């Protein structure tokens, strides 16, 4: 099968029209003269235009166009293709995608095919943004930050005991935020089990010290030092990216330190309309980052896919999807002035999650939409994965155009955009109900009902009103261990543990905040929310409030644009004075890249078995993700992160209790320092201007000196370094034949893992640091690396040996074979408890196929291709679960692993499965979508499961052993 279809006359060439007052051509669906078009949701109109434009009779057929046009009757029934305008990769998932393409070049070359034919057919942007780690925070001294990124024996920046914020441009060891340990500041060694009785007074105004040379580092250089560490430790990966940018056509690599992938996508890569060879059409994108849906807020259709699906699109394959239902989300009412966009986000998220819209499109309409700024809309769209919708689409309107004017769109381009969008009826006036399309169903949400809230302490869907936070946390202490509860006995709930930090005594209790992070997810694209936090910090400092010095505070903006407008508005110094220092650009705390807490804080938490808290403005906070000893984590808007940091506890009623007391004894309440909506809007108007975006574009074009000076090979195929522990040719193409073999029945398989409900992608393929006792650590040690050189799993995603060993290596994995959390399993033939990788290795050595048993919502969480690649390389042939997260199910199919679902009302317990049986899954000669299969056990039982192949394409991918092998065969 070729990757290109024969050249012939376009079946819809008669629809080509010329845009009024323009030289540009476009496909005009109105020329179909079909009244159904005006009734289609606007997101479906984008799918229709792409099908018309790409209709070649091969990948996209006339039948597909007609099915989309007949959406009202064909939704949830017809399978249709979608060819997006571009692909977006971030480096954690982008590097394995590019490594796979490099390996595919090797594979086709072995069959005598020109390897240079392996190129992305679809324009691809790869943003290097996920490798940043926090080695330096404000005045941070970590005893062991290192280029290898491993754990150090003692990490610790100290902080001042002074109640007065340190002056700008001067700092002290005592002014440091975060990991001040006994060995890192003037705290003398303490006797085991108790704090020291004395300490040396900190010297004021001592500077930040380099952790390697103990020489002063300017406070303003904090971000630069983190960036320098990032570039040094990831040089090998960056060399590979540089090779990709030269070797592959249609690949654009955005270098480190420009911004987070979703920010760069919003601020630089988004076009709303594309112009190519004189043809204009809607911008659209699929990306390997779970935040890809953010782009829906600008009227650009886009969603997240796995790395292997993105590779297929890169190579010219359309995305295959069942024509979705479209839920119309009607927004009415008026927004409360104190309500932030995050409150709106979490409120809408809760409504949509309860509505059961998994796998559906959501499209917003109604008069309430006009009250939301473009950044508000992108923030709402970003949470799309939390309620399991495919997209959350906000059609283009005047608010969109007003925003784009700020982002340095020229007036000519804005006029072209508006003219085209109106010509194909992709432009909305939300106040005009006559423009409302027909939806599959409508959900109405009243914006005036939204109240400030947070989400936690363990899951993003558990929303808590700020007014009820104190009572809710207390109930979490009382409840049994579960999705919310910690089951702390009554006699221990009032426990307070004293400790010394940089010469001053503090106390920790249940609910004490030890991490407060404003990070580069969800919120930082929204100027109003970040400016609210900055203005709150300003008013807090002016009122004389401070943040306790042991709290690890950090500010990781999504891009330089955020830093620019925070600085321009004058609030950045106040952030800094409260300890929220800019630490760099990229994902940090949210993906587990935060530095350790102060040793004294960790000791106090462990001594009192305290439920310590982290508060962050991200969209992921599963238990233990930020730090193993921080059990309660809350998602909050940036201003509430600042507020809880000031309070030092989540056990506070903001309406009745003060944030703090000034040196004059005056109580300061949250409402005293909360900025007005008018003040926020005026500040945004004055600071978020086109020059900010022009600055970003300049940084994009200029790059940085380190990146510009990197040498990389000039070869067509990549010269693999067999000694490398970062970049390795994977084994996905081993024994690749020209023809696919028919699927074989899985006989006498053992269960590798027996799992329960809510197994997340964090459990399957953990991010963050590599534990020293893990299977991945043993591998790296065998390569003569020290723990300091381990770096993170994300950084080593281009090495299948590391990632396979990291699969199911989470310390929070609940395996029913073991009975306690940990990355262990039972090797059934021997009865031994082993690391998951070691057990899988034994099974593979003995030629025994493997399956996994699981409960509900298997694979929820971030999009990560290694959640499918890892199990595949472990030898897993099938996963039998009660239900699957849609994206992860697709990833399993893409790697040739069967997702099998128990029949309704059945599960492993109801079928009385122990997991220790051997399983045979009978496969017929020809599979079909949603086919029921019989599973037989060695105990004589049998039961029926549904094979979750939703489309014929899914079946094809499975028959070929996964999408990668299928794509490779199309070139042979």
PDB file of C-alpha atoms in Angstrom, residues 370-494:
ATOM      1  CA  UNK A 370     -19.247  36.560  25.315  1.00  0.00           C
ATOM      2  CA  UNK A 371     -18.286  37.324  28.941  1.00  0.00           C
ATOM      3  CA  UNK A 372     -15.307  34.987  28.693  1.00  0.00           C
ATOM      4  CA  UNK A 373     -12.052  36.343  27.319  1.00  0.00           C
ATOM      5  CA  UNK A 374     -10.021  34.231  24.904  1.00  0.00           C
ATOM      6  CA  UNK A 375      -7.621  33.223  27.709  1.00  0.00           C
ATOM      7  CA  UNK A 376     -10.655  32.224  29.835  1.00  0.00           C
ATOM      8  CA  UNK A 377     -11.824  29.988  27.000  1.00  0.00           C
ATOM      9  CA  UNK A 378      -8.458  28.335  26.497  1.00  0.00           C
ATOM     10  CA  UNK A 379      -8.290  27.671  30.242  1.00  0.00           C
ATOM     11  CA  UNK A 380     -11.687  25.964  30.148  1.00  0.00           C
ATOM     12  CA  UNK A 381     -10.746  23.998  27.027  1.00  0.00           C
ATOM     13  CA  UNK A 382      -7.541  22.846  28.711  1.00  0.00           C
ATOM     14  CA  UNK A 383      -9.498  20.804  31.277  1.00  0.00           C
ATOM     15  CA  UNK A 384     -11.151  18.769  28.533  1.00  0.00           C
ATOM     16  CA  UNK A 385      -9.277  15.550  29.512  1.00  0.00           C
ATOM     17  CA  UNK A 386     -10.703  15.814  33.040  1.00  0.00           C
ATOM     18  CA  UNK A 387     -14.273  15.239  31.842  1.00  0.00           C
ATOM     19  CA  UNK A 388     -13.131  12.872  29.077  1.00  0.00           C
ATOM     20  CA  UNK A 389     -14.517  14.857  26.159  1.00  0.00           C
ATOM     21  CA  UNK A 390     -12.513  14.849  22.959  1.00  0.00           C
ATOM     22  CA  UNK A 391     -12.682  18.619  22.425  1.00  0.00           C
ATOM     23  CA  UNK A 392     -14.240  21.695  24.047  1.00  0.00           C
ATOM     24  CA  UNK A 393     -14.751  24.029  21.125  1.00  0.00           C
ATOM     25  CA  UNK A 394     -15.312  27.797  21.238  1.00  0.00           C
ATOM     26  CA  UNK A 395     -16.086  29.055  17.709  1.00  0.00           C
ATOM     27  CA  UNK A 396     -14.375  32.263  16.592  1.00  0.00           C
ATOM     28  CA  UNK A 397     -16.135  35.525  17.450  1.00  0.00           C
ATOM     29  CA  UNK A 398     -15.275  39.202  17.997  1.00  0.00           C
ATOM     30  CA  UNK A 399     -13.642  38.383  21.352  1.00  0.00           C
ATOM     31  CA  UNK A 400     -11.290  36.004  19.525  1.00  0.00           C
ATOM     32  CA  UNK A 401     -10.374  38.671  16.989  1.00  0.00           C
ATOM     33  CA  UNK A 402      -9.746  41.204  19.764  1.00  0.00           C
ATOM     34  CA  UNK A 403      -7.368  38.739  21.428  1.00  0.00           C
ATOM     35  CA  UNK A 404      -5.551  37.936  18.181  1.00  0.00           C
ATOM     36  CA  UNK A 405      -4.995  41.634  17.595  1.00  0.00           C
ATOM     37  CA  UNK A 406      -3.003  41.647  20.853  1.00  0.00           C
ATOM     38  CA  UNK A 407      -0.899  38.730  19.675  1.00  0.00           C
ATOM     39  CA  UNK A 408       0.567  40.700  16.763  1.00  0.00           C
ATOM     40  CA  UNK A 409      -1.796  39.474  14.053  1.00  0.00           C
ATOM     41  CA  UNK A 410      -1.690  42.166  11.390  1.00  0.00           C
ATOM     42  CA  UNK A 411      -4.873  43.972  10.456  1.00  0.00           C
ATOM     43  CA  UNK A 412      -4.629  42.434   6.975  1.00  0.00           C
ATOM     44  CA  UNK A 413      -4.477  38.920   8.420  1.00  0.00           C
ATOM     45  CA  UNK A 414      -7.345  39.613  10.803  1.00  0.00           C
ATOM     46  CA  UNK A 415      -9.497  40.854   7.931  1.00  0.00           C
ATOM     47  CA  UNK A 416      -8.608  37.770   5.865  1.00  0.00           C
ATOM     48  CA  UNK A 417      -9.393  35.498   8.816  1.00  0.00           C
ATOM     49  CA  UNK A 418     -12.745  37.169   9.505  1.00  0.00           C
ATOM     50  CA  UNK A 419     -13.711  37.195   5.844  1.00  0.00           C
ATOM     51  CA  UNK A 420     -12.966  33.495   5.386  1.00  0.00           C
ATOM     52  CA  UNK A 421     -14.611  32.374   8.639  1.00  0.00           C
ATOM     53  CA  UNK A 422     -17.782  34.262   7.777  1.00  0.00           C
ATOM     54  CA  UNK A 423     -17.766  32.914   4.213  1.00  0.00           C
ATOM     55  CA  UNK A 424     -17.861  29.298   5.461  1.00  0.00           C
ATOM     56  CA  UNK A 425     -20.019  30.112   8.522  1.00  0.00           C
ATOM     57  CA  UNK A 426     -17.381  29.303  11.123  1.00  0.00           C
ATOM     58  CA  UNK A 427     -17.810  32.728  12.770  1.00  0.00           C
ATOM     59  CA  UNK A 428     -20.249  33.202  15.671  1.00  0.00           C
ATOM     60  CA  UNK A 429     -22.249  35.943  17.299  1.00  0.00           C
ATOM     61  CA  UNK A 430     -23.113  34.286  20.593  1.00  0.00           C
ATOM     62  CA  UNK A 431     -25.898  36.761  21.396  1.00  0.00           C
ATOM     63  CA  UNK A 432     -27.748  35.790  18.194  1.00  0.00           C
ATOM     64  CA  UNK A 433     -29.626  32.572  18.985  1.00  0.00           C
ATOM     65  CA  UNK A 434     -30.696  32.229  15.351  1.00  0.00           C
ATOM     66  CA  UNK A 435     -27.114  31.124  14.601  1.00  0.00           C
ATOM     67  CA  UNK A 436     -27.284  28.275  17.123  1.00  0.00           C
ATOM     68  CA  UNK A 437     -26.744  24.919  15.393  1.00  0.00           C
ATOM     69  CA  UNK A 438     -28.417  21.658  16.318  1.00  0.00           C
ATOM     70  CA  UNK A 439     -26.645  19.556  18.930  1.00  0.00           C
ATOM     71  CA  UNK A 440     -26.919  15.966  20.083  1.00  0.00           C
ATOM     72  CA  UNK A 441     -27.959  17.330  23.467  1.00  0.00           C
ATOM     73  CA  UNK A 442     -27.744  20.617  25.354  1.00  0.00           C
ATOM     74  CA  UNK A 443     -26.415  21.242  28.866  1.00  0.00           C
ATOM     75  CA  UNK A 444     -27.158  24.641  30.368  1.00  0.00           C
ATOM     76  CA  UNK A 445     -24.763  26.134  32.934  1.00  0.00           C
ATOM     77  CA  UNK A 446     -25.467  29.314  34.872  1.00  0.00           C
ATOM     78  CA  UNK A 447     -22.224  31.263  35.321  1.00  0.00           C
ATOM     79  CA  UNK A 448     -23.643  33.213  38.263  1.00  0.00           C
ATOM     80  CA  UNK A 449     -23.714  29.974  40.274  1.00  0.00           C
ATOM     81  CA  UNK A 450     -19.930  29.592  40.141  1.00  0.00           C
ATOM     82  CA  UNK A 451     -18.145  30.127  43.465  1.00  0.00           C
ATOM     83  CA  UNK A 452     -14.410  30.111  44.273  1.00  0.00           C
ATOM     84  CA  UNK A 453     -13.224  26.559  44.810  1.00  0.00           C
ATOM     85  CA  UNK A 454     -10.259  24.210  44.880  1.00  0.00           C
ATOM     86  CA  UNK A 455      -9.943  20.576  43.886  1.00  0.00           C
ATOM     87  CA  UNK A 456      -8.527  17.713  45.921  1.00  0.00           C
ATOM     88  CA  UNK A 457      -7.003  16.370  48.046  1.00  0.00           C
ATOM     89  CA  UNK A 458      -6.238  13.423  45.759  1.00  0.00           C
ATOM     90  CA  UNK A 459      -8.214  13.768  42.531  1.00  0.00           C
ATOM     91  CA  UNK A 460      -8.973  16.695  40.210  1.00  0.00           C
ATOM     92  CA  UNK A 461     -12.697  15.872  40.056  1.00  0.00           C
ATOM     93  CA  UNK A 462     -13.208  16.292  43.815  1.00  0.00           C
ATOM     94  CA  UNK A 463     -14.198  19.954  43.934  1.00  0.00           C
ATOM     95  CA  UNK A 464     -14.337  21.830  47.235  1.00  0.00           C
ATOM     96  CA  UNK A 465     -15.815  25.300  47.742  1.00  0.00           C
ATOM     97  CA  UNK A 466     -13.257  27.563  49.377  1.00  0.00           C
ATOM     98  CA  UNK A 467     -15.895  28.551  51.932  1.00  0.00           C
ATOM     99  CA  UNK A 468     -16.135  24.872  52.957  1.00  0.00           C
ATOM    100  CA  UNK A 469     -12.435  24.048  52.771  1.00  0.00           C
ATOM    101  CA  UNK A 470     -11.778  23.924  56.519  1.00  0.00           C
ATOM    102  CA  UNK A 471     -14.682  21.571  57.199  1.00  0.00           C
ATOM    103  CA  UNK A 472     -13.928  19.433  54.160  1.00  0.00           C
ATOM    104  CA  UNK A 473     -10.294  18.899  55.159  1.00  0.00           C
ATOM    105  CA  UNK A 474     -11.437  17.915  58.629  1.00  0.00           C
ATOM    106  CA  UNK A 475     -13.791  15.345  57.114  1.00  0.00           C
ATOM    107  CA  UNK A 476     -10.892  14.011  55.018  1.00  0.00           C
ATOM    108  CA  UNK A 477      -8.948  13.406  58.225  1.00  0.00           C
ATOM    109  CA  UNK A 478     -11.953  11.551  59.675  1.00  0.00           C
ATOM    110  CA  UNK A 479     -12.857   9.439  56.650  1.00  0.00           C
ATOM    111  CA  UNK A 480     -11.449   6.006  55.934  1.00  0.00           C
ATOM    112  CA  UNK A 481      -8.549   5.832  53.506  1.00  0.00           C
ATOM    113  CA  UNK A 482      -9.919   6.228  50.008  1.00  0.00           C
ATOM    114  CA  UNK A 483     -10.282   8.783  47.244  1.00  0.00           C
ATOM    115  CA  UNK A 484     -10.531  11.569  49.851  1.00  0.00           C
ATOM    116  CA  UNK A 485     -10.009  10.136  53.308  1.00  0.00           C
ATOM    117  CA  UNK A 486      -6.829   9.715  55.382  1.00  0.00           C
ATOM    118  CA  UNK A 487      -8.337   8.067  58.495  1.00  0.00           C
ATOM    119  CA  UNK A 488      -6.440   9.964  61.175  1.00  0.00           C
ATOM    120  CA  UNK A 489      -7.533   9.016  64.670  1.00  0.00           C
ATOM    121  CA  UNK A 490      -9.183  11.752  66.740  1.00  0.00           C
ATOM    122  CA  UNK A 491      -6.409  11.772  69.339  1.00  0.00           C
ATOM    123  CA  UNK A 492      -3.808  12.475  66.642  1.00  0.00           C
ATOM    124  CA  UNK A 493      -5.692  15.145  64.705  1.00  0.00           C
ATOM    125  CA  UNK A 494      -4.450  17.993  66.934  1.00  0.00           C
TER     126      UNK A 494
END
